[in-house]
XYZ file of C-alpha atoms in Angstrom:
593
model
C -187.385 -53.563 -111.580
C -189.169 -55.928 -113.873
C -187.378 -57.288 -117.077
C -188.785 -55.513 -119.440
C -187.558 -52.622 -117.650
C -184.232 -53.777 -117.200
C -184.305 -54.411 -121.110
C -185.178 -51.063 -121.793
C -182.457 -49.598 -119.423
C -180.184 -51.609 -120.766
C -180.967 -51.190 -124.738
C -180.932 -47.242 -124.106
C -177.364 -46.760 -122.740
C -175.431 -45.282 -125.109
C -172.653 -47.646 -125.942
C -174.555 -50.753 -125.037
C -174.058 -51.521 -128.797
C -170.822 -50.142 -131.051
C -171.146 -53.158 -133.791
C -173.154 -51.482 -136.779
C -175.361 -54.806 -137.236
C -176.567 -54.708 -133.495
C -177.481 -51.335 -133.558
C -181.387 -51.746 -134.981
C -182.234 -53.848 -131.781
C -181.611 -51.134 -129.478
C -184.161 -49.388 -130.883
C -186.782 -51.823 -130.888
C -185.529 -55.424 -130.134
C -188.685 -57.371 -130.887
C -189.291 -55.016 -134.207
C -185.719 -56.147 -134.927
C -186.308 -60.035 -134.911
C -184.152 -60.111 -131.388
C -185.330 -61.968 -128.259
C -184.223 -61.588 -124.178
C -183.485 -64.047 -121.546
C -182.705 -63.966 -118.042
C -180.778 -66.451 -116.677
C -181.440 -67.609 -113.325
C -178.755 -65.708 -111.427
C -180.255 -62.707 -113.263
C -177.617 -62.238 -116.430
C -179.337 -61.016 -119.068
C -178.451 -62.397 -122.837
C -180.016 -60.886 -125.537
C -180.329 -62.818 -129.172
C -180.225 -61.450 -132.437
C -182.939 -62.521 -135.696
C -180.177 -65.222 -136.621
C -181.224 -66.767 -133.399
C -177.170 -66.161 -132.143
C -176.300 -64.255 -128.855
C -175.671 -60.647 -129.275
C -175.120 -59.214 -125.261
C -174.644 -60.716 -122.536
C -175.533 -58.522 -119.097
C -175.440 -58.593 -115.193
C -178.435 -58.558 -113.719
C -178.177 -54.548 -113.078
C -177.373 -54.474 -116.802
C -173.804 -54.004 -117.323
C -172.821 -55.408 -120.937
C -170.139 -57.790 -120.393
C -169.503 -58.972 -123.952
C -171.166 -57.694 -127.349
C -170.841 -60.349 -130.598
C -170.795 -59.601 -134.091
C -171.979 -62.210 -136.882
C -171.982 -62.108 -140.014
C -173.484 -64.559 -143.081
C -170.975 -67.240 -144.240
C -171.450 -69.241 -147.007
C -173.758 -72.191 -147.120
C -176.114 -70.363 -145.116
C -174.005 -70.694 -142.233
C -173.219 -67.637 -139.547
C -169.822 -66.583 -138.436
C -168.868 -64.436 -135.808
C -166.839 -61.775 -137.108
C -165.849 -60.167 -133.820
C -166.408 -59.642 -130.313
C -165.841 -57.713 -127.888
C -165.541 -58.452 -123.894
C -165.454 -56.234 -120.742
C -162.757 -56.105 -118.014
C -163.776 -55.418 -114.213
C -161.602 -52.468 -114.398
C -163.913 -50.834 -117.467
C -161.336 -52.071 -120.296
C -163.018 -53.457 -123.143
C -161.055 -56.207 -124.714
C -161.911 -56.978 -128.904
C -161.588 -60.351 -130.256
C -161.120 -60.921 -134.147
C -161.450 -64.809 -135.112
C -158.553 -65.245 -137.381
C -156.997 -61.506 -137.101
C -153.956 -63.114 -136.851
C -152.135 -64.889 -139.955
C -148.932 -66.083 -140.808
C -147.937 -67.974 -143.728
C -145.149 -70.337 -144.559
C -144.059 -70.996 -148.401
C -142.446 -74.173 -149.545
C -140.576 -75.253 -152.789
C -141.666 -78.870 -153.272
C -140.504 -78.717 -156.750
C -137.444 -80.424 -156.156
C -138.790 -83.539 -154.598
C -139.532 -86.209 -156.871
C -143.019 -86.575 -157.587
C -143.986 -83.536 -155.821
C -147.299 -82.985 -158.661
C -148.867 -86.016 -156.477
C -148.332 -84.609 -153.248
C -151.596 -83.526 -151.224
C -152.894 -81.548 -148.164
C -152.790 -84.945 -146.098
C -149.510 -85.543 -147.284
C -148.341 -81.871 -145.663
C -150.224 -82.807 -142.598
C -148.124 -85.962 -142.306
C -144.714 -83.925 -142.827
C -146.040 -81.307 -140.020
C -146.640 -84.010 -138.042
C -143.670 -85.473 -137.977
C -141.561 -82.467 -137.661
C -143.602 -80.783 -135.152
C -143.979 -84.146 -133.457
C -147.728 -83.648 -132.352
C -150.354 -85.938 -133.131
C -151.415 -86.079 -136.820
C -155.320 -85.684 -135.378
C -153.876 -82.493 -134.141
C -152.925 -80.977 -137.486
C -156.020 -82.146 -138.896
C -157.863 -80.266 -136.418
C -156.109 -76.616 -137.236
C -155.269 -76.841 -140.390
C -157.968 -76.973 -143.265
C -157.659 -78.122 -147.279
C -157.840 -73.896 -147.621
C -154.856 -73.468 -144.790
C -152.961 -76.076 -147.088
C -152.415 -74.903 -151.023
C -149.556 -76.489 -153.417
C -149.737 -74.427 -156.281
C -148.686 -75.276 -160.247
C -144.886 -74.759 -159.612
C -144.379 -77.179 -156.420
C -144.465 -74.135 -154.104
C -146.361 -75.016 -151.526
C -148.429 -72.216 -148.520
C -149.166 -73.449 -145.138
C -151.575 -70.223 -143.626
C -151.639 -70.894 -139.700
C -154.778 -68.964 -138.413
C -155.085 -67.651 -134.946
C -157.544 -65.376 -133.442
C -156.099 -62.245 -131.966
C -157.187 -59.564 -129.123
C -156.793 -56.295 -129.023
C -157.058 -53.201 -126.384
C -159.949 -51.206 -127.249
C -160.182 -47.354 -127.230
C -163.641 -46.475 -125.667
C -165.171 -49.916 -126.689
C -164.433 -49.782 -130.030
C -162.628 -51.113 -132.636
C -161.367 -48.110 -134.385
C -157.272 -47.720 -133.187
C -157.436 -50.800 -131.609
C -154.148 -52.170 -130.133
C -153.114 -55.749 -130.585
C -152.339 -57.751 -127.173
C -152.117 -61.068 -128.072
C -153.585 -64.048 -130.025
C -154.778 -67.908 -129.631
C -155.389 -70.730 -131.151
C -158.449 -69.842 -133.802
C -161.547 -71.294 -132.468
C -164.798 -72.770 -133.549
C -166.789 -69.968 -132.868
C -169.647 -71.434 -134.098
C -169.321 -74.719 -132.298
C -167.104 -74.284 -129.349
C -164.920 -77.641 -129.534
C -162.154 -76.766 -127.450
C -160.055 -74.831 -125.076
C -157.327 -73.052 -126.244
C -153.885 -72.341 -125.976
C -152.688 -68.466 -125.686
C -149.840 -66.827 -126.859
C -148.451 -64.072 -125.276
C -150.236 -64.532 -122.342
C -147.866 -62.045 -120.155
C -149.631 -59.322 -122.800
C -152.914 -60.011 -121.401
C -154.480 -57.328 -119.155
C -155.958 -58.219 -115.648
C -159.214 -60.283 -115.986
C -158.849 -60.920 -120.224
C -158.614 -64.432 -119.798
C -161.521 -64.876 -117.145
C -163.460 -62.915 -119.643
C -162.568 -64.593 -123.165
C -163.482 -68.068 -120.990
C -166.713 -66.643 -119.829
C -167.270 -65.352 -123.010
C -166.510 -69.081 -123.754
C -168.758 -70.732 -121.691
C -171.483 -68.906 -122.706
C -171.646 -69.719 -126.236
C -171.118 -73.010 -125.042
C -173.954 -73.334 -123.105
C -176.442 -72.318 -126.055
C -174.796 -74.139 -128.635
C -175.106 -77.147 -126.138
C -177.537 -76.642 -123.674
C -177.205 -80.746 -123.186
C -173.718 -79.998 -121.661
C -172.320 -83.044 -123.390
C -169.834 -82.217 -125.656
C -166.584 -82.785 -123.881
C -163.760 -80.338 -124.688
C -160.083 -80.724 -124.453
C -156.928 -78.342 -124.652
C -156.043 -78.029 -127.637
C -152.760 -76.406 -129.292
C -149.709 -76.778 -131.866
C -148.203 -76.689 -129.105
C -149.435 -76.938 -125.744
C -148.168 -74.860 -123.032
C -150.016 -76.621 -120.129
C -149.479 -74.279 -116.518
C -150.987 -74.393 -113.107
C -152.396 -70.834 -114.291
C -154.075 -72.137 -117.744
C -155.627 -74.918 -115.357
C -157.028 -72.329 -112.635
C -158.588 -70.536 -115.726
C -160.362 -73.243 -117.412
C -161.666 -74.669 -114.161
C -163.281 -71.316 -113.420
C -166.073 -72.684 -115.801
C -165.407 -76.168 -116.711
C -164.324 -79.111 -114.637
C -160.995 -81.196 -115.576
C -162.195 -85.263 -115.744
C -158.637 -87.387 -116.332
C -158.739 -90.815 -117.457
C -157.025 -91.820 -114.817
C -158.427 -90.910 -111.760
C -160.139 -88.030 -109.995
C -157.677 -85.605 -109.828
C -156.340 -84.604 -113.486
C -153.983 -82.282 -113.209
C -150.521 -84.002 -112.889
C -151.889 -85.698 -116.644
C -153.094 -81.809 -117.636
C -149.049 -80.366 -116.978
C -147.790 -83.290 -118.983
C -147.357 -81.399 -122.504
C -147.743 -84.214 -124.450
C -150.831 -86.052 -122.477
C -152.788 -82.738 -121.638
C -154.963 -83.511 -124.372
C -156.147 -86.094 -122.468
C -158.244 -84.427 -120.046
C -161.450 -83.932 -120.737
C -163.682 -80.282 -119.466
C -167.120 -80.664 -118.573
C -169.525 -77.593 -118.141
C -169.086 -76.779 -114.361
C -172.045 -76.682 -112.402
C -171.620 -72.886 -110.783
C -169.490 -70.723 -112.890
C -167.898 -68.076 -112.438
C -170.208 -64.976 -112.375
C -169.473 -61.337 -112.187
C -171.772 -59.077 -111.068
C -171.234 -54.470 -111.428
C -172.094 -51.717 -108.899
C -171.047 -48.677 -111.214
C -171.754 -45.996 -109.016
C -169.010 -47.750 -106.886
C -167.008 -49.236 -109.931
C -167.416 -52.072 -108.342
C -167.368 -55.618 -110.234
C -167.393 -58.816 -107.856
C -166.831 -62.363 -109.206
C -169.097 -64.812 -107.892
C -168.743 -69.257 -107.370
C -172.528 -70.486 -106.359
C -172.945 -68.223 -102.932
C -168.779 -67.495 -102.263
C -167.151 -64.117 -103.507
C -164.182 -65.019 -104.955
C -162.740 -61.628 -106.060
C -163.469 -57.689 -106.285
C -162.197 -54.801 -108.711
C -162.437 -51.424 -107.906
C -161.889 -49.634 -111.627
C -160.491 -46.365 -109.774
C -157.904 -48.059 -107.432
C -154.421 -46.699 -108.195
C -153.172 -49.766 -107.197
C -154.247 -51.676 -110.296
C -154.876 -54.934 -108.443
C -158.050 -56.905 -107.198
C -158.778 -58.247 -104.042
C -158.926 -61.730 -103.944
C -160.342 -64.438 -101.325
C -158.041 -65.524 -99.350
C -156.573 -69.050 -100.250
C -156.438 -72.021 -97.088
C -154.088 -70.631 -95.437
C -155.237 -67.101 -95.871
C -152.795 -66.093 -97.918
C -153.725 -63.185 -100.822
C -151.920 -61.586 -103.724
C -150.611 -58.207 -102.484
C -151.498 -58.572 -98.790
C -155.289 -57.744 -100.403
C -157.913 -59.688 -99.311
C -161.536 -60.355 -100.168
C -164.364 -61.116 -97.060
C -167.407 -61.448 -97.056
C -168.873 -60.856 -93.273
C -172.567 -60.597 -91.985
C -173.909 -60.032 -95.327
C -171.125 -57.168 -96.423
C -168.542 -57.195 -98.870
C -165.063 -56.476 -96.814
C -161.875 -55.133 -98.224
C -159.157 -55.485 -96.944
C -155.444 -53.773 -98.197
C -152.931 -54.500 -94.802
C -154.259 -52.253 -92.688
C -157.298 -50.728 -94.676
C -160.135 -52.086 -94.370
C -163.737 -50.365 -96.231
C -167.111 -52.522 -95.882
C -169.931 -52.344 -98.222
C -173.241 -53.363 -98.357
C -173.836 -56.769 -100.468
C -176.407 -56.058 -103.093
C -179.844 -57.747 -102.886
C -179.823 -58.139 -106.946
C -176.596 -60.367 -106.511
C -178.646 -62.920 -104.546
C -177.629 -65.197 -101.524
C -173.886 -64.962 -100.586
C -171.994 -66.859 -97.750
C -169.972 -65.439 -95.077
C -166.304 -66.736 -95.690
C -164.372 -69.400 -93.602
C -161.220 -68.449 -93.812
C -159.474 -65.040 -92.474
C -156.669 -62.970 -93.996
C -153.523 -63.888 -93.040
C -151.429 -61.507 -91.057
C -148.177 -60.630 -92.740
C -145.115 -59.744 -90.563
C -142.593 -56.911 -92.414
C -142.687 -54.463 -95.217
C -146.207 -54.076 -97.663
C -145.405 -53.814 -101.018
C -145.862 -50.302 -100.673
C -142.440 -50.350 -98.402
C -140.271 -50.924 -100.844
C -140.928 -47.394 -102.262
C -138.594 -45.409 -100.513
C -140.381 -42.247 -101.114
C -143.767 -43.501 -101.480
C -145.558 -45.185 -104.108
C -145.373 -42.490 -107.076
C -148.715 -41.755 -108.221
C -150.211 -43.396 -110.845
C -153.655 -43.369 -112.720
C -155.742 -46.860 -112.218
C -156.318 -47.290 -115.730
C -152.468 -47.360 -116.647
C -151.857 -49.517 -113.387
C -154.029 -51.794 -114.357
C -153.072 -51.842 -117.666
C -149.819 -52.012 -117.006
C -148.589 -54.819 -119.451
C -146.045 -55.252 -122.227
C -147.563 -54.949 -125.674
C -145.768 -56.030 -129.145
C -146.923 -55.103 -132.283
C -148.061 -57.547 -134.542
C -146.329 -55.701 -137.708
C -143.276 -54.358 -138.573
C -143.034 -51.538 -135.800
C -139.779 -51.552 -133.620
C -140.459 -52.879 -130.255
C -140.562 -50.188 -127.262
C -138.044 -50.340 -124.449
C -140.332 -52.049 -122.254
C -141.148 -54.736 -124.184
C -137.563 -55.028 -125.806
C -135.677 -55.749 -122.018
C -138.499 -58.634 -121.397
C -135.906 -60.236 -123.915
C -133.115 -59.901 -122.056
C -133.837 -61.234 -118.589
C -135.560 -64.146 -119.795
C -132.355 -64.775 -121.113
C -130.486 -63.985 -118.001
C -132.524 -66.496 -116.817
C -132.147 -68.958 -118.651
C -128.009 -68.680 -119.304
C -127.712 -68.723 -115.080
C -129.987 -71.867 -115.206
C -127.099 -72.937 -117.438
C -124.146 -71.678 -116.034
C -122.907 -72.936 -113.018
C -119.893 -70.634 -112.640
C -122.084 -67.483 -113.425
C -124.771 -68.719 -111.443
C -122.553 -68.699 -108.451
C -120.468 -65.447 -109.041
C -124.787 -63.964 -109.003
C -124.920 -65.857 -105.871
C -122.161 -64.610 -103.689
C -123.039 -60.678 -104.620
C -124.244 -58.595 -101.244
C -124.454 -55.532 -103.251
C -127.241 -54.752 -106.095
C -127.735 -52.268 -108.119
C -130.492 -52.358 -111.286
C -131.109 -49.205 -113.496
C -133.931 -48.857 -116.236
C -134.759 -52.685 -116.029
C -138.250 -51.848 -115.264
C -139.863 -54.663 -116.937
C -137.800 -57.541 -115.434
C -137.927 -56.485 -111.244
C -138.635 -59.530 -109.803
C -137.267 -61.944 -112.060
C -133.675 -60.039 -111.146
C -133.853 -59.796 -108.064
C -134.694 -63.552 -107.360
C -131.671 -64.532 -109.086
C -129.603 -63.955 -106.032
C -129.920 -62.969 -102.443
C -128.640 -59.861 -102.184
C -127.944 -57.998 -98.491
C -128.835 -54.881 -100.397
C -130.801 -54.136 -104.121
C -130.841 -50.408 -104.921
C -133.196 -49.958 -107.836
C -133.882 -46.946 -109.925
C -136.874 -46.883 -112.104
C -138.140 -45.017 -114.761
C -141.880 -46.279 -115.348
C -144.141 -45.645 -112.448
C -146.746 -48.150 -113.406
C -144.807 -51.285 -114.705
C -142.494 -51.217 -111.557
C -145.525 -51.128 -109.405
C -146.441 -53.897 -110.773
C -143.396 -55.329 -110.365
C -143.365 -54.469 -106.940
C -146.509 -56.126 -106.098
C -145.193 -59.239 -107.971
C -142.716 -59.505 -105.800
C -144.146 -59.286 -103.007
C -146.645 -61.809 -103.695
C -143.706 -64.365 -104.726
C -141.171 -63.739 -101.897
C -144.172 -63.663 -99.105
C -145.424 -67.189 -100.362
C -141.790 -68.708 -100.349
C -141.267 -67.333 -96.563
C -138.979 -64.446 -97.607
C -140.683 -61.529 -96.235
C -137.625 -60.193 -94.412
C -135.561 -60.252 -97.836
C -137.714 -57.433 -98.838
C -136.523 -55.018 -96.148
C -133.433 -55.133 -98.549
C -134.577 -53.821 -101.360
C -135.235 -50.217 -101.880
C -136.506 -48.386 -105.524
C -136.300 -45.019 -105.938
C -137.475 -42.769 -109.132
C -133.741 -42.755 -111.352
C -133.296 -39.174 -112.721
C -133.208 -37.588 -108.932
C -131.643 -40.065 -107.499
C -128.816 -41.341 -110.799
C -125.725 -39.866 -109.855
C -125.662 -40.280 -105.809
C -127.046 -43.854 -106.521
C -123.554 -44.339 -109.087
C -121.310 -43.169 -106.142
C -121.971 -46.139 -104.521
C -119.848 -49.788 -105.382
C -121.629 -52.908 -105.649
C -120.976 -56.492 -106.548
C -123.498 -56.722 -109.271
C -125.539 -54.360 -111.419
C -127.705 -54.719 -114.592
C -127.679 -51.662 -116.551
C -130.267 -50.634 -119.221
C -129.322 -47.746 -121.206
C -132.108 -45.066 -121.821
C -133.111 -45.832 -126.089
C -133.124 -41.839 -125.976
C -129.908 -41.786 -125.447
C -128.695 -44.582 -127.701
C -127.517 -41.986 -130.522
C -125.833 -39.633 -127.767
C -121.965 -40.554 -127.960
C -121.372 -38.371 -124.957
C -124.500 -39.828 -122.654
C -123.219 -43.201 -123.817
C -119.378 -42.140 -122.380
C -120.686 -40.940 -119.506
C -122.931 -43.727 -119.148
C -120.216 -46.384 -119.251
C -117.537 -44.672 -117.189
C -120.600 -44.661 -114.528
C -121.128 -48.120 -114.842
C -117.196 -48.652 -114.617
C -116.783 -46.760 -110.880
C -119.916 -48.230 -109.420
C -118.752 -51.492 -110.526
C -116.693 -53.410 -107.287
C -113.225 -54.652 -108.468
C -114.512 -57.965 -108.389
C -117.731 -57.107 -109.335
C -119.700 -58.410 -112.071
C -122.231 -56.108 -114.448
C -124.533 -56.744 -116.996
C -125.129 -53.830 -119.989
C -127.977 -53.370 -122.429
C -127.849 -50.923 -124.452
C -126.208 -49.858 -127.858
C -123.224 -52.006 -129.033
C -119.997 -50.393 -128.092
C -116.726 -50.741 -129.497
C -113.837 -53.160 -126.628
C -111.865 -49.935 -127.377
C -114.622 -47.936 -125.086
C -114.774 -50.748 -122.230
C -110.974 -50.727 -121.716
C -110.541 -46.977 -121.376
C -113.115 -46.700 -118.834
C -111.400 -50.014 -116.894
C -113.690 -52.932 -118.033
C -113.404 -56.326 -119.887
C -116.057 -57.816 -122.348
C -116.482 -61.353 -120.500
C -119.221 -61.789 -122.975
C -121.732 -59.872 -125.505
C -124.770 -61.040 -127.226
C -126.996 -59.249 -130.083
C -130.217 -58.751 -128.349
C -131.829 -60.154 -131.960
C -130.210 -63.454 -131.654
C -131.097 -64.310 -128.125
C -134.000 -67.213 -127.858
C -136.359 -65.356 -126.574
C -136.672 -62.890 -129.363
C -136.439 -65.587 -131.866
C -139.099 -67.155 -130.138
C -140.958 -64.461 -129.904
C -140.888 -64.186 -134.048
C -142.276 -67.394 -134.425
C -145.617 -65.779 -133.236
C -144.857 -62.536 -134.572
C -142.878 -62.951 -138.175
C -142.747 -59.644 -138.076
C -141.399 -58.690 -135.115
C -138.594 -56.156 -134.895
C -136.456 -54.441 -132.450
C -134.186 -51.632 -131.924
C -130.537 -52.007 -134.136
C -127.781 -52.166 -132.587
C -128.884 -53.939 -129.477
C -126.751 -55.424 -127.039
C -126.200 -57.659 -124.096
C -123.066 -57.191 -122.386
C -121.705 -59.199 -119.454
C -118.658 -57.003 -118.345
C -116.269 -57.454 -115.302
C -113.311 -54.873 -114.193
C -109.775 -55.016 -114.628
């Protein structure tokens, strides 16, 4: 098809466009001041009358990111949003600065406070913050700093947030997460995310591609170096992996940066360069297909209807994939391959060349993932498996369930880290029992090394996640036949036998429906009680109960927490001010007798 076909394919698909100032070029783009180019492994990018990009395509003209601008003053343009699709068909909106939070000072006490200045705040944030003073510069404009007539003085921190988009579109959008706010206008440098566990499969590869792109025009020289850039950083092996799928780390000291890139307060130093082959994705809809392409090596496949929610990925050097599911590429076709599963499809000619690859699946000895589903996996639509993440809101709204027991085992976590005595009562437990933890699976269960974990869930999607998760992490570290000892099992059917059992350790998370039923609560704890060995140890989250309640049903309060005081929530409110959760919450840590 020649490209001025592909154009007009592409410009007459309903929902090519949804902003309202793109609209007039799908109806005649040249009319409309707009221009196309293909790229030469066939993208398309289409540019607006401002002379900005407006779509981005694959060569068989699936949009893969839509941008918005707007006038700004001094005849400058701004983009006002964007939008960016997943491989799985989710779009994903970006708003530059849809995220603000604002912190008020009284200076008026400090002598001489009429002569203070925006440097002079910059200084103090500096120094309290201990980051760079180049680094508060670079965030934090004259208009983010304002000391007004009585000594009180705003500091507005900025950051661009992304939100889960219903059919492509704005309208009852859902906010994910947010970064640092960048330079849309003259991408400057990478940035750091926050609440990057909120993120759906494939945002961040997107948002960098999206990235890269307006990188590219705004420097088609390639010679503005970027760097990693946050207040502060939170350098990881993962945020590395991401950026070098389309730029390449240089260190200062040598040819292999990364050791300098995990050192928080040196990651600045590395320097990204434009990488030479990108990342690339390229969409066979009538397959819901999307494959992610280096130079000539397929790297990764999504298939948007696969209840399992996860992508197949190439195989690493020792042939080792996430979930046991494996990418191939053989004699010019694409092969998948899920343990024993295996389907084989024909490798587009529009893709261009692709290599056969060099290393083989690894065979994996004891349960799948699937296994640890006593009953089978419980069936589950691809769109929630894939989306099957914890979202917060970004205003006032209580906190769900989900995202409210996230909380609590990263503070398990942490308090076992820093407990000895704990640490080693987790250790010696055979028996495990976890109830209505859904969210926290594999972080639980690698606390210990149980002979048996009986697990009843309630969300079908989040604990096959989990599930998968687990998997992945135990099969890396050589701990394939610890899975054979755990077992999950829907709750309601399965509650009361599962309760007749004793074990040495059980986390318990109390339904939040139930949380204003004094007679499920009773009945909850006295269950909690017999299951509980007589040297067992048990940890409780749910409503806060009066000691009175623990002793009649034969426990002792070894210790109790307010689930709004932990860390991790506080933490958590430094991103969101906002943030709230359910009253009343409580960690327990109870023991019998």
């Amino acid at each position: 098809m020649a490209l001025d076909a592909r154009i007009q394919a592409l410009l007459g698909r309903p929902g090519t466009f949804v902003f309202p100032s793109n609209l007039p070029y799908a109806t005649d783009l040249a009319e409309a001041g707009g221009r196309a180019l293909r790229q030469p492994a066939g993208h398309l990018v289409l540019y607006g009358g401002h002379g900005r990009r407006i779509l981005y395509a694959d060569p068989d003209g699936q949009p893969l990111h839509e941008c918005d601008w707007e006038p700004a003053e001094g005849g400058a343009i701004r983009l006002r949003r964007a939008r960016v699709w997943l491989d799985w068909g989710q779009w994903v909106g970006i708003r530059p600065s849809g995220l603000v939070t604002s912190t008020t000072l009284d200076l008026s006490r400090k002598p001489g406070w009429q002569h203070i200045r925006p440097d002079d705040l910059r200084h103090m944030a500096a120094q309290a913050l201990r980051v760079p003073l180049s680094e508060i510069q670079f965030f934090y404009t004259d208009d983010d700093l304002r000391i007004d007539e009585r000594g009180l003085a705003t500091i507005r921190h900025r950051k661009d947030a992304f939100y889960l988009l219903d059919q492509g579109r704005f309208d009852g959008a859902r906010f994910m997460a947010c970064m640092g706010a960048m330079h849309w206008d003259r991408i400057d440098f990478l940035p750091v995310v926050e609440l990057f566990q909120s993120l759906v499969p494939g945002t961040g590869s997107a948002v960098l591609e999206l990235i890269r792109e307006l990188y590219d025009d705004q420097c088609p020289a390639g010679d503005r170096l970027l760097r990693y850039r946050g207040i502060p950083t939170y350098p990881s092996e993962a945020a590395y992996k991401l950026f070098g799928g389309f730029f390449t780390a240089r260190g200062p000291q040598g040819p292999d940066p990364f050791e300098l890139f995990m050192d928080p307060p040196r990651s600045h130093e590395v320097t990204w360069v434009p990488h030479t082959t990108p990342l690339r994705r390229y969409c066979d809809q009538p397959r819901r297909l999307c494959v992610t392409v280096r130079g000539e090596q397929a790297v990764k496949a999504t298939v948007a209807d696969d209840p399992a929610g996860l992508s197949y990925m190439a195989p690493d050097a020792k042939g080792f994939a996430p979930g046991g599911r494996g990418l191939l590429v053989e004699q010019g076709e694409l092969v998948l391959k899920d343990g024993d599963h295996e389907t084989r499809l024909a490798w587009p000619s529009s893709w261009g060349a692709v290599k056969n690859s060099t290393v083989s699946l690894m065979s994996v000895v004891g349960p799948s993932w699937r296994d640890l589903f006593a009953e089978g996996v419980p069936p589950v639509p691809p769109a929630e498996a894939f989306g099957a993440v914890l979202l917060y809101p970004e205003d006032e709204r209580e906190i769900d369930e989900l995202g409210t027991q996230a909380f609590v085992v990263d503070y398990l976590t942490d308090l076992l880290e820093q407990e000895a005595s704990l640490r080693m009562m987790i250790d010696r437990a055979k028996t495990v029992l976890i109830h209505n933890i859904d969210a926290g699976l594999t972080s639980l269960l690698s606390l210990g090394r149980a002979n048996s974990a009986l697990v009843l869930f309630r969300h079908p999607a989040h604990i096959q996640r989990q599930a998968q998760s687990l998997w992945t992490n135990w099969t890396r570290e050589g701990r394939t036949t610890d899975l054979t000892s755990v077992r999950l099992y829907q709750a309601e059917p399965h509650l009361d036998r599962a309760y007749q059992g004793r074990y040495d350790l059980i986390y318990d998370g109390v339904p939040f429906a139930q949380h204003d039923q004094p007679g499920e609560l009773v009945r909850s704890l006295s269950r909690f009680a017999a299951a509980l060995a007589p040297r067992g140890l048990g940890f409780l989250f749910g409503p806060r109960m009066p000691e009175e309640s623990h002793r009649e049903a034969g426990l002792r309060v070894a210790g109790q927490w307010p689930v709004a005081e932990l860390p991790p929530f506080r933490m958590h409110q430094t991103i969101l001010a906002k943030a709230r959760i359910k009253t009343g919450l409580t960690l327990a840590l109870l023991a019998k007798g």
